[in-house]
Short mmCIF file of C-alpha atoms and ligand atoms in Angstrom, two decimals:
data_model
loop_
_atom_site.label_atom_id
_atom_site.label_comp_id
_atom_site.label_asym_id
_atom_site.label_seq_id
_atom_site.Cartn_x
_atom_site.Cartn_y
_atom_site.Cartn_z
CA MET A 279 97.43 126.85 103.26
CA LYS A 280 97.86 126.63 107.07
CA ASN A 281 101.34 127.60 108.23
CA ASN A 282 103.20 125.37 110.60
CA SER A 283 106.66 125.02 112.10
CA TRP A 284 107.58 121.65 110.62
CA GLY A 285 109.45 122.78 107.52
CA GLY A 286 112.33 124.00 109.67
CA ARG A 287 112.52 120.99 111.96
CA VAL A 288 115.01 118.15 112.17
CA VAL A 289 113.52 114.85 113.30
CA TYR A 290 115.39 112.18 115.27
CA GLN A 291 114.03 108.64 115.25
CA ILE A 292 114.25 106.74 118.50
CA TYR A 293 113.86 102.98 118.60
CA PRO A 294 112.74 103.00 122.25
CA ARG A 295 113.91 99.48 123.11
CA SER A 296 117.44 100.53 122.26
CA PHE A 297 117.87 104.13 123.35
CA ASN A 298 118.28 104.23 127.12
CA ASP A 299 117.16 101.86 129.88
CA SER A 300 116.13 103.69 133.07
CA ASN A 301 115.17 100.70 135.23
CA GLY A 302 117.85 98.10 134.61
CA ASP A 303 115.89 95.44 132.72
CA GLY A 304 118.08 95.63 129.61
CA ILE A 305 115.35 97.26 127.52
CA GLY A 306 115.13 100.96 126.74
CA ASP A 307 112.06 102.83 127.99
CA ILE A 308 110.21 106.15 128.09
CA ASN A 309 111.88 107.50 131.22
CA GLY A 310 115.18 106.61 129.60
CA ILE A 311 114.31 108.93 126.71
CA THR A 312 113.26 111.73 129.08
CA GLU A 313 116.66 111.45 130.80
CA LYS A 314 118.36 112.18 127.48
CA LEU A 315 116.43 115.25 126.36
CA ASP A 316 119.35 117.54 127.13
CA TYR A 317 121.58 115.42 124.91
CA LEU A 318 119.02 115.64 122.10
CA LYS A 319 118.58 119.38 122.49
CA ASP A 320 122.34 119.85 122.45
CA LEU A 321 122.59 117.75 119.30
CA GLY A 322 120.35 120.30 117.60
CA ILE A 323 117.26 118.27 116.71
CA SER A 324 113.76 119.67 117.15
CA ALA A 325 111.42 116.68 116.92
CA LEU A 326 111.39 113.00 117.83
CA TRP A 327 109.68 110.10 116.15
CA LEU A 328 109.25 107.24 118.60
CA SER A 329 108.93 103.79 117.07
CA SER A 330 105.87 102.02 118.45
CA ILE A 331 105.49 101.95 122.25
CA TYR A 332 101.90 100.71 122.44
CA CYS A 333 100.87 97.48 124.18
CA SER A 334 102.12 94.57 122.17
CA PRO A 335 103.12 90.91 122.52
CA MET A 336 106.31 92.10 120.71
CA ASN A 337 106.40 89.55 117.93
CA ASP A 338 107.36 92.46 115.72
CA PHE A 339 108.51 94.67 118.60
CA GLY A 340 105.51 96.94 118.85
CA TYR A 341 104.40 96.85 115.22
CA ASP A 342 101.90 94.22 116.38
CA ILE A 343 99.64 96.26 118.63
CA SER A 344 97.20 94.68 121.10
CA ASP A 345 95.91 97.97 122.56
CA TYR A 346 96.22 101.31 120.77
CA TYR A 347 95.31 103.29 123.88
CA GLN A 348 97.96 101.97 126.27
CA ILE A 349 101.72 102.09 126.57
CA ASP A 350 103.38 98.69 126.86
CA PRO A 351 104.51 98.19 130.49
CA LEU A 352 108.01 97.39 129.20
CA PHE A 353 108.31 101.04 128.19
CA GLY A 354 106.43 102.61 131.14
CA ASN A 355 102.91 103.99 131.45
CA LEU A 356 100.77 106.92 130.36
CA ASN A 357 102.11 109.11 133.19
CA ASP A 358 105.67 108.50 132.01
CA PHE A 359 104.58 109.34 128.51
CA ASP A 360 102.81 112.57 129.57
CA ASN A 361 105.94 113.55 131.45
CA LEU A 362 108.14 112.92 128.40
CA LEU A 363 105.79 115.00 126.28
CA LYS A 364 105.82 117.85 128.78
CA GLN A 365 109.59 117.85 129.18
CA ALA A 366 110.18 117.55 125.44
CA HIS A 367 107.87 120.48 124.75
CA LYS A 368 109.81 122.54 127.31
CA HIS A 369 112.87 121.84 125.18
CA ASN A 370 110.93 122.87 122.03
CA ILE A 371 111.11 119.27 120.86
CA LYS A 372 107.95 117.90 119.24
CA ILE A 373 106.96 114.24 119.43
CA LEU A 374 105.63 112.09 116.61
CA MET A 375 104.15 108.76 117.66
CA ASP A 376 104.29 105.76 115.44
CA PHE A 377 100.85 104.84 114.16
CA VAL A 378 100.16 101.36 112.83
CA PRO A 379 96.82 101.33 111.02
CA ASN A 380 97.33 98.48 108.54
CA HIS A 381 97.25 95.64 111.04
CA THR A 382 96.90 94.76 114.71
CA SER A 383 98.29 91.91 116.75
CA VAL A 384 96.41 88.60 116.83
CA ASP A 385 96.16 89.38 120.56
CA HIS A 386 94.06 92.50 119.98
CA GLU A 387 90.50 92.14 121.36
CA TRP A 388 89.11 93.03 117.92
CA PHE A 389 90.88 90.12 116.29
CA LYS A 390 90.04 87.69 119.08
CA LYS A 391 86.38 88.52 118.49
CA SER A 392 86.78 88.52 114.73
CA ARG A 393 88.24 85.03 114.63
CA SER A 394 85.73 83.68 117.20
CA SER A 395 82.84 83.25 114.70
CA LYS A 396 81.70 84.30 111.24
CA GLN A 397 78.72 86.04 112.86
CA ASN A 398 80.71 88.17 115.28
CA SER A 399 80.24 91.92 114.83
CA LYS A 400 84.02 92.30 114.46
CA ARG A 401 84.30 89.58 111.79
CA ASP A 402 84.41 92.10 108.98
CA TRP A 403 87.01 94.28 110.73
CA TYR A 404 89.67 92.01 109.27
CA ILE A 405 90.06 90.42 105.83
CA TRP A 406 88.68 86.88 105.77
CA LYS A 407 88.29 84.71 102.67
CA LYS A 408 87.10 81.20 101.95
CA PRO A 409 89.67 78.64 100.81
CA LYS A 410 89.77 77.82 97.09
CA PRO A 411 87.71 74.69 96.24
CA ASN A 412 90.94 72.65 96.54
CA GLY A 413 91.52 74.14 100.01
CA GLY A 414 94.29 76.44 98.78
CA THR A 415 94.91 80.08 99.65
CA PRO A 416 92.42 82.61 98.22
CA ASN A 417 95.05 84.09 95.88
CA ASN A 418 98.83 84.38 95.35
CA TRP A 419 99.50 87.42 97.55
CA LEU A 420 102.73 87.30 99.55
CA SER A 421 103.68 88.40 103.04
CA GLN A 422 106.59 90.84 103.31
CA PHE A 423 108.00 88.59 106.01
CA GLY A 424 108.04 85.56 103.69
CA GLY A 425 105.54 83.00 102.37
CA SER A 426 101.85 83.43 101.63
CA ALA A 427 99.98 86.45 103.02
CA TRP A 428 97.11 84.12 104.01
CA LYS A 429 96.79 82.05 107.14
CA PHE A 430 94.14 79.35 107.53
CA ASP A 431 92.21 79.59 110.79
CA GLU A 432 90.78 76.21 111.89
CA LYS A 433 88.02 77.59 114.10
CA THR A 434 85.95 79.13 111.29
CA GLY A 435 87.56 77.41 108.31
CA GLU A 436 88.65 80.61 106.51
CA TYR A 437 91.90 82.38 105.75
CA TYR A 438 92.83 85.80 107.15
CA LEU A 439 95.18 88.19 105.40
CA HIS A 440 98.51 89.19 106.98
CA SER A 441 100.74 91.40 104.84
CA PHE A 442 103.51 90.98 107.45
CA ASP A 443 103.94 88.38 110.20
CA VAL A 444 101.20 85.81 110.73
CA SER A 445 100.69 87.47 114.13
CA GLN A 446 99.78 90.75 112.34
CA PRO A 447 96.33 90.37 110.70
CA ASP A 448 95.39 93.20 108.28
CA LEU A 449 92.46 95.42 109.22
CA ASN A 450 89.69 95.86 106.68
CA TRP A 451 89.82 99.53 105.72
CA ARG A 452 86.74 99.12 103.53
CA ASN A 453 84.71 98.80 106.73
CA PRO A 454 83.66 102.32 107.90
CA GLU A 455 83.62 101.14 111.54
CA VAL A 456 87.37 100.51 111.31
CA VAL A 457 87.98 104.00 109.91
CA GLU A 458 85.83 105.48 112.66
CA GLU A 459 87.64 103.59 115.42
CA ILE A 460 91.12 104.41 114.13
CA THR A 461 90.38 108.12 113.77
CA LYS A 462 88.97 108.11 117.31
CA MET A 463 92.26 106.66 118.50
CA MET A 464 94.25 109.33 116.61
CA ARG A 465 92.25 112.06 118.36
CA PHE A 466 92.93 110.42 121.73
CA TRP A 467 96.68 110.91 121.25
CA LEU A 468 96.43 114.29 119.55
CA LYS A 469 94.33 115.61 122.45
CA ARG A 470 96.95 114.28 124.82
CA GLY A 471 99.42 116.57 123.10
CA VAL A 472 101.35 114.41 120.65
CA ASP A 473 102.47 116.44 117.66
CA GLY A 474 101.54 113.96 114.98
CA PHE A 475 102.26 110.54 113.57
CA ARG A 476 104.59 108.51 111.44
CA VAL A 477 102.17 106.23 109.59
CA ASP A 478 103.37 102.65 109.29
CA VAL A 479 102.63 100.83 106.00
CA ALA A 480 100.60 103.85 104.90
CA TYR A 481 100.81 102.72 101.28
CA GLN A 482 98.97 99.48 101.77
CA LEU A 483 95.76 100.19 103.68
CA PHE A 484 93.39 99.16 100.86
CA LYS A 485 93.58 95.96 98.86
CA ASP A 486 91.94 95.01 95.59
CA PRO A 487 88.23 94.37 96.29
CA PHE A 488 88.28 91.48 93.75
CA PHE A 489 91.36 89.87 95.34
CA ARG A 490 92.99 89.29 91.95
CA ASP A 491 96.31 87.43 91.74
CA GLU A 492 99.29 89.75 91.44
CA PRO A 493 101.39 89.30 88.25
CA ASP A 494 104.97 87.99 88.25
CA ASN A 495 107.75 90.55 88.42
CA PRO A 496 109.75 89.99 85.19
CA GLU A 497 112.87 91.54 86.75
CA TYR A 498 112.89 89.25 89.77
CA LYS A 499 116.00 87.18 90.39
CA ILE A 500 115.48 84.18 92.60
CA ASP A 501 116.39 85.11 96.13
CA LYS A 502 114.86 83.28 99.01
CA ASN A 503 115.16 86.37 101.24
CA SER A 504 112.97 88.48 99.03
CA GLN A 505 110.29 86.17 97.69
CA TYR A 506 107.96 89.16 98.18
CA ASN A 507 109.68 90.89 95.26
CA SER A 508 108.77 88.04 92.89
CA LEU A 509 105.37 89.69 92.30
CA LEU A 510 104.36 93.16 91.12
CA HIS A 511 102.14 94.53 93.88
CA ILE A 512 99.57 96.23 91.72
CA TYR A 513 96.60 95.00 93.77
CA THR A 514 97.89 95.69 97.27
CA VAL A 515 100.14 98.76 97.19
CA ALA A 516 99.28 102.45 96.74
CA LEU A 517 95.71 101.93 95.47
CA PRO A 518 93.86 105.22 94.82
CA GLU A 519 91.56 104.48 97.79
CA THR A 520 94.65 104.31 100.02
CA LEU A 521 95.91 107.70 98.89
CA GLU A 522 92.46 109.24 99.45
CA MET A 523 92.31 107.70 102.92
CA LEU A 524 95.64 109.29 103.82
CA LYS A 525 94.10 112.64 103.01
CA LYS A 526 91.17 111.82 105.27
CA LEU A 527 93.49 110.77 108.09
CA HIS A 528 95.46 113.93 107.59
CA ASP A 529 92.29 116.00 108.01
CA VAL A 530 92.12 114.60 111.55
CA ILE A 531 95.67 115.85 112.23
CA ASP A 532 94.70 119.26 110.94
CA GLU A 533 91.91 119.64 113.49
CA TYR A 534 94.79 120.49 115.86
CA GLU A 535 97.47 123.21 115.71
CA ASP A 536 100.92 122.68 114.23
CA ARG A 537 100.79 118.89 113.91
CA PHE A 538 102.51 116.74 111.30
CA MET A 539 102.10 113.42 109.55
CA VAL A 540 104.79 111.49 107.69
CA CYS A 541 103.93 108.35 105.76
CA GLU A 542 105.85 105.20 105.03
CA ILE A 543 105.41 104.69 101.31
CA TYR A 544 107.62 102.90 98.80
CA THR A 545 106.74 103.86 95.29
CA PHE A 546 107.87 105.79 92.22
CA LEU A 547 108.85 109.43 92.48
CA LYS A 548 105.81 110.46 90.43
CA GLU A 549 103.43 108.73 92.83
CA ILE A 550 105.13 110.29 95.83
CA VAL A 551 104.70 113.70 94.25
CA ASN A 552 101.10 112.84 93.42
CA LEU A 553 100.48 112.06 97.08
CA TYR A 554 101.79 115.49 98.13
CA HIS A 555 99.27 117.03 95.77
CA ILE A 556 96.38 114.84 96.93
CA VAL A 557 96.87 115.69 100.59
CA ASP A 558 98.00 119.24 99.76
CA ARG A 559 99.18 120.39 103.20
CA GLN A 560 102.53 121.63 104.47
CA SER A 561 102.00 119.46 107.52
CA PHE A 562 102.19 116.29 105.46
CA ALA A 563 105.04 114.44 103.80
CA PRO A 564 105.76 110.94 102.56
CA PHE A 565 109.15 109.46 103.40
CA ASN A 566 111.72 109.63 100.66
CA PHE A 567 114.03 106.62 100.86
CA SER A 568 116.04 107.42 97.73
CA PHE A 569 119.36 107.85 99.57
CA LEU A 570 119.09 104.19 100.56
CA SER A 571 118.99 102.94 96.99
CA LEU A 572 120.86 105.49 94.88
CA PRO A 573 124.34 104.32 93.88
CA TRP A 574 127.16 106.44 95.35
CA ILE A 575 127.61 108.52 92.21
CA ALA A 576 127.43 112.34 92.17
CA GLN A 577 125.39 112.56 88.98
CA ASN A 578 122.76 110.09 90.19
CA HIS A 579 122.25 112.15 93.32
CA LYS A 580 122.16 115.37 91.35
CA ARG A 581 119.58 114.06 88.91
CA PHE A 582 117.32 112.67 91.60
CA ILE A 583 117.49 115.62 93.99
CA ASP A 584 117.13 118.31 91.29
CA GLU A 585 114.09 116.53 89.95
CA PHE A 586 112.59 115.68 93.34
CA ASP A 587 112.87 119.21 94.71
CA GLU A 588 111.43 120.73 91.55
CA MET A 589 108.52 118.29 91.26
CA ILE A 590 107.52 118.80 94.88
CA GLY A 591 107.63 122.57 94.58
CA ASP A 592 108.03 125.19 97.27
CA ASN A 593 104.68 124.57 98.93
CA TYR A 594 105.64 121.21 100.36
CA PHE A 595 108.66 119.80 102.14
CA PRO A 596 110.81 116.94 100.86
CA THR A 597 112.07 114.44 103.46
CA TYR A 598 115.48 112.77 103.49
CA VAL A 599 116.35 109.55 105.29
CA LEU A 600 119.73 107.77 105.61
CA GLY A 601 118.48 104.85 107.69
CA SER A 602 115.85 103.51 110.05
CA HIS A 603 115.09 100.47 112.18
CA ASP A 604 114.42 98.59 108.92
CA PHE A 605 117.51 99.39 106.80
CA PRO A 606 121.25 98.74 107.06
CA ARG A 607 123.31 101.41 108.81
CA ILE A 608 124.65 103.97 106.34
CA VAL A 609 128.29 103.71 107.53
CA SER A 610 128.27 99.96 106.91
CA LYS A 611 126.79 100.50 103.48
CA LEU A 612 128.94 103.38 102.22
CA GLY A 613 132.01 103.67 104.44
CA GLU A 614 132.76 106.35 107.05
CA ASN A 615 133.84 109.26 104.90
CA GLN A 616 131.04 108.73 102.40
CA ALA A 617 128.54 108.57 105.26
CA ARG A 618 129.84 111.88 106.61
CA THR A 619 129.24 113.45 103.22
CA ALA A 620 125.80 111.84 102.93
CA ALA A 621 124.95 113.36 106.33
CA LEU A 622 126.10 116.80 105.25
CA LEU A 623 123.87 116.56 102.19
CA GLN A 624 120.92 115.25 104.16
CA LEU A 625 121.18 118.06 106.71
CA THR A 626 121.68 120.87 104.20
CA LEU A 627 119.06 119.94 101.61
CA ARG A 628 115.70 121.69 101.61
CA GLY A 629 113.15 119.81 103.65
CA ILE A 630 112.92 117.67 106.74
CA PRO A 631 115.77 115.28 107.59
CA PHE A 632 115.10 112.19 109.70
CA ILE A 633 118.15 111.04 111.68
CA TYR A 634 118.06 107.46 112.98
CA TYR A 635 119.48 107.20 116.52
CA GLY A 636 123.19 106.40 116.50
CA GLU A 637 123.71 107.76 112.98
CA GLU A 638 125.24 110.78 114.70
CA LEU A 639 127.88 108.46 116.20
CA GLY A 640 128.58 106.60 112.97
CA MET A 641 127.12 103.39 114.41
CA LYS A 642 127.56 100.29 112.26
CA ASN A 643 125.59 97.09 111.64
CA ARG A 644 126.35 94.39 114.17
CA ASP A 645 126.38 90.72 113.15
CA ILE A 646 124.05 88.94 115.56
CA PRO A 647 124.97 85.42 116.71
CA LYS A 648 122.29 82.86 115.84
CA GLU A 649 121.16 82.32 119.41
CA LYS A 650 120.58 86.04 119.96
CA VAL A 651 118.47 86.72 116.88
CA LYS A 652 115.15 88.43 117.70
CA ASP A 653 113.75 89.93 114.50
CA PRO A 654 110.82 87.92 113.06
CA ILE A 655 112.21 88.40 109.53
CA ALA A 656 115.51 86.83 110.59
CA LEU A 657 113.70 84.03 112.40
CA HIS A 658 111.86 83.20 109.16
CA THR A 659 115.10 83.00 107.19
CA PRO A 660 117.50 81.25 109.57
CA GLY A 661 121.19 81.10 108.74
CA THR A 662 121.05 83.80 106.06
CA GLY A 663 122.21 86.70 108.24
CA PHE A 664 119.16 88.53 106.92
CA GLY A 665 117.12 90.69 109.29
CA ARG A 666 116.98 93.98 111.14
CA ASP A 667 118.58 93.23 114.52
CA PRO A 668 121.99 94.47 113.27
CA VAL A 669 120.64 98.04 113.07
CA ARG A 670 118.73 97.96 116.35
CA THR A 671 121.60 97.50 118.81
CA PRO A 672 121.69 99.68 121.95
CA MET A 673 122.70 103.32 121.78
CA GLN A 674 126.33 103.82 122.75
CA TRP A 675 126.57 106.38 125.53
CA ASP A 676 129.99 105.52 126.96
CA ASP A 677 132.68 102.82 126.99
CA SER A 678 131.47 100.96 130.10
CA GLU A 679 130.36 97.31 130.11
CA TYR A 680 126.88 97.98 128.69
CA ALA A 681 127.79 101.23 126.96
CA GLY A 682 125.90 103.32 129.53
CA PHE A 683 122.68 102.01 127.96
CA SER A 684 121.70 99.80 130.88
CA ASP A 685 122.95 98.27 134.13
CA ALA A 686 121.91 94.86 132.87
CA GLU A 687 122.76 92.87 129.77
CA PRO A 688 120.94 94.59 126.88
CA TRP A 689 118.22 92.79 124.88
CA LEU A 690 120.51 92.79 121.82
CA PRO A 691 124.32 92.68 121.88
CA LEU A 692 126.24 95.94 121.58
CA GLU A 693 127.95 96.95 118.36
CA THR A 694 131.50 95.59 118.57
CA GLU A 695 133.29 98.96 118.29
CA TYR A 696 131.19 100.76 120.88
CA ARG A 697 134.15 101.38 123.19
CA LYS A 698 135.65 103.79 120.68
CA ARG A 699 132.41 104.99 119.11
CA ASN A 700 130.19 106.41 121.85
CA VAL A 701 128.81 109.75 123.02
CA GLN A 702 131.39 110.23 125.75
CA THR A 703 134.49 109.64 123.61
CA GLU A 704 133.09 111.39 120.57
CA LYS A 705 132.33 114.51 122.57
CA GLN A 706 136.04 114.79 123.27
CA ASN A 707 137.20 114.15 119.74
CA LYS A 708 137.00 117.39 117.77
CA THR A 709 136.53 115.72 114.40
CA SER A 710 134.17 112.92 115.47
CA PHE A 711 130.90 112.01 113.78
CA LEU A 712 129.04 113.47 116.75
CA ASN A 713 130.77 116.80 116.39
CA LEU A 714 130.13 116.76 112.66
CA TYR A 715 126.38 116.35 113.25
CA LYS A 716 126.39 118.99 115.95
CA SER A 717 128.31 121.48 113.82
CA ILE A 718 126.13 121.03 110.75
CA LEU A 719 122.96 121.27 112.80
CA LYS A 720 124.23 124.36 114.55
CA LEU A 721 124.86 125.99 111.19
CA ARG A 722 121.47 124.85 109.93
CA ASN A 723 119.77 126.23 113.01
CA THR A 724 121.49 129.61 112.70
CA LYS A 725 121.69 130.14 108.93
CA THR A 726 118.22 130.80 107.60
CA SER A 727 119.20 129.90 104.03
CA LEU A 728 119.88 126.36 105.26
CA SER A 729 116.71 125.98 107.28
CA ASN A 730 114.24 127.66 104.95
CA GLY A 731 116.00 128.77 101.75
CA LYS A 732 115.09 127.57 98.31
CA TYR A 733 117.09 124.78 96.71
CA ILE A 734 118.87 126.15 93.66
CA LYS A 735 120.38 123.74 91.14
CA TYR A 736 124.02 124.10 90.21
CA PHE A 737 125.82 122.65 87.22
CA CYS A 738 129.36 121.69 88.23
CA LYS A 739 131.76 121.00 85.36
CA ASN A 740 133.48 118.33 87.40
CA PRO A 741 131.13 115.30 87.21
CA ASP A 742 132.37 113.86 90.51
CA ILE A 743 131.12 116.86 92.41
CA PHE A 744 127.49 117.45 93.28
CA GLY A 745 126.65 121.01 94.30
CA TYR A 746 123.67 123.24 95.04
CA PHE A 747 122.82 126.58 96.58
CA ARG A 748 120.40 127.31 99.37
CA ARG A 749 119.12 130.83 99.10
CA ASN A 750 116.59 133.15 100.71
CA LYS A 751 116.16 136.92 100.62
CA LEU A 752 118.82 137.43 103.25
CA GLU A 753 121.64 135.07 102.44
CA GLU A 754 123.06 132.27 100.40
CA THR A 755 124.98 129.10 101.15
CA PHE A 756 126.67 126.83 98.64
CA ILE A 757 127.21 123.11 99.17
CA LEU A 758 129.76 121.02 97.27
CA ALA A 759 130.30 117.29 97.72
CA ASN A 760 133.05 115.19 96.19
CA PHE A 761 131.74 111.66 95.63
CA SER A 762 135.05 110.24 94.40
CA LYS A 763 137.91 108.62 96.27
CA GLU A 764 140.36 111.04 94.59
CA ALA A 765 140.80 114.73 95.30
CA GLN A 766 138.77 116.82 92.84
CA GLU A 767 139.13 120.41 91.76
CA THR A 768 136.35 122.71 90.63
CA GLU A 769 135.91 126.31 89.57
CA LEU A 770 133.77 128.43 91.84
CA PRO A 771 130.94 130.66 90.71
CA ASN A 772 131.56 134.13 92.20
CA SER A 773 134.38 134.91 94.58
CA ASN A 774 134.87 135.70 98.25
CA TRP A 775 133.49 132.41 99.53
CA ASN A 776 134.42 131.15 102.96
CA ILE A 777 134.47 127.51 103.92
CA LEU A 778 132.09 127.50 106.88
CA LEU A 779 132.35 123.77 107.45
CA SER A 780 134.02 120.73 105.94
CA THR A 781 133.13 117.10 106.67
CA GLY A 782 136.71 116.81 107.97
CA LEU A 783 135.89 119.50 110.60
CA ASP A 784 139.42 120.78 110.08
CA ARG A 785 138.90 123.50 107.54
CA VAL A 786 137.36 126.93 108.14
CA GLU A 787 138.98 129.38 105.77
CA LYS A 788 138.57 132.16 103.28
CA ILE A 789 138.96 130.96 99.69
CA GLU A 790 141.41 133.25 97.94
CA LYS A 791 141.35 131.56 94.54
CA SER A 792 138.61 131.00 92.00
CA THR A 793 138.97 127.24 92.33
CA LEU A 794 138.56 124.82 95.20
CA THR A 795 140.06 121.38 95.70
CA LEU A 796 137.98 118.93 97.66
CA ARG A 797 139.69 116.00 99.32
CA PRO A 798 138.47 112.41 98.70
CA PHE A 799 134.79 112.14 99.75
CA GLU A 800 134.89 115.60 101.27
CA ALA A 801 131.86 117.90 101.35
CA VAL A 802 131.82 121.56 102.33
CA ILE A 803 129.37 124.31 103.15
CA LEU A 804 130.44 127.67 101.73
CA GLY A 805 129.06 131.06 102.66
CA TYR A 806 129.97 134.71 102.88
C1 NOJ B 973 107.27 98.95 108.77
C2 NOJ B 973 107.97 99.05 110.09
O1 NOJ B 973 108.91 100.08 110.01
C3 NOJ B 973 108.57 97.69 110.34
O2 NOJ B 973 109.49 97.71 111.39
C4 NOJ B 973 107.44 96.73 110.57
O3 NOJ B 973 107.95 95.42 110.73
C5 NOJ B 973 106.47 96.73 109.40
N1 NOJ B 973 106.17 98.04 108.94
C6 NOJ B 973 105.18 96.09 109.79
O4 NOJ B 973 104.48 96.91 110.69
CA1 CA B 974 113.82 99.40 130.90
#
C-alpha cells in the first residue's frame, strides 16, 4: 500500500464566501484566504478543504457548477488560485478542492445542449425520462431540497432528474463519456498541484437503471422540512456501481504523489467500512458524521468509536467531523463546555479531523431575518427557520463593524456575539476556545502517540466517563472525558500520570493519587 502523509494531517474547512474578503465586496475570496495562511499555520492545521469556488450562478453557492475549469470571478481567478496553492504549500498546508460530480448547474454548456433537443449528443449526459401516460413524474423519487426530484422541461416534453435544487440537474454516470470528461477535469486540477478532493454527494452517483419507486420509510414522522426522509432511498443511494466508481475515481488521484480523497457519504457504519475496503488505499476516506447524531452520552460515544476504529483497522484512517456548511454549529447544539470536550475528543482520536472554520472560536448559529435568507433550502421552506445560512456567517476576526471580515456589509449578517468571540479577543484570553484548539493541536503535532498512535480501548468503571489510550512504540497518552454535568471521579490505571491539558486550560499538574476527579464536562489529556 502506497504511503502518504495524510494520516497525520488536520484538515480545516473553509467556506470561501465567508472566510475573508480581500476586495471589499462583502464576499470572501481566494486572496482573502491567502492573507490568512499565517493564522492557519499558527492554529496548527496542515490541510485545507475549500468549499466549491468554481464558476457558478450561485443558486446553491457553488454546488451548482457552470464551468469546472474556471474559478468564479467572485472568488478571483486561476492566477489567484495558483498563488494560494504555492503559498499554502510553502506553509506545508495541502489543499483539497471540492469536487461536485453528481450534478451541474442548468447553466452549464452540457446541460444547455442536453435540454436543447432529444437528438443532441449531450442529451444522454443527464437523466431524462418520459412523463407517465397521465403526464405525471416518472417515479416517486424526492429531491433533498424538497418536492419531486423530477422537473418537466417544456422544450422536449420530458422530465430531468435533480436530486437537489431544480437548478442542479443530475449527470448520467452510466454514460462513459461523462466518466471520461469528469476524470479529465480531475487531472486538470491535480496537475495544477491541488492535493486532492472532497467529493460532494459521492454516495449518489448511480441511480437504479429501472427507475423503480422507492418504498415508504416506516419510521418517518410527518415533517414538512424533511419530506425527503419519508422514503427509503434504496434505489438512489450507495448503489454498488457508485462504490465501484469511487474506486475508479480514486485511481485517478493515485496517479499523483501524496494526494487524498474524502467522500461525502451518509450510510450505515458497515457500509462505510465496506467502502474503505473496496477502495483500499490510505489516501482515501469517507466522512464520518457520527458526532453530529450521537446523543451526548459517554457510553454511546464509547460504543461507536471503539467499534468504528476496530472495524476500520490500522490500514485506513477514520475521519471525525463536528460540523460543516450543512450542519448546525456544535456549540449551539451541545453547549460551550460540551463542545470543548467534543473538540478535544475529535482532535485526539486516531484519524483525520475536519475542523469547520469558526469552530475554533466557538462560533454559534445565527438566526437569519427573513429578508436576508439566501440558502435555497430555506427559500423552499419559508418561515420555518430551516436552512444552512445560520452556520455560514462571516468569520470573526476582530470586534470592528464587520468583524474584520470585510470593509463592506457582508453577504450574510454576522453572528450576534462576534464582538466578544473573535480571533483578536480570543488570542488574548488564555482559556478561550481559540487557545484550546491551538493547545490541543500543538500537543497533537508534537506528541507522536496522538498523531499516529494506535487507538486502545479503555473500560472506565464510571459510566459517565469515556476514555481511551493512544499508543505507539515510543509513548502513550490517555484521554478521559466527563460527559456529565456533575463532577465525576475515576480510578486511574497505572500511576505517575501528568495532566498535560484540560479543556479548562487551567490545569497542568502531576497526579499524586490513584484517582482523578473531572469537573462537569471536563476532558483531559494525560501523559508521562
Ligand atoms: C452537499 C453539499 O455539502 C451541500 O452544501 C450541497 O447543497 C449539496 N451537496 C448539493 O451539492
Ligand atoms: Ca471579495
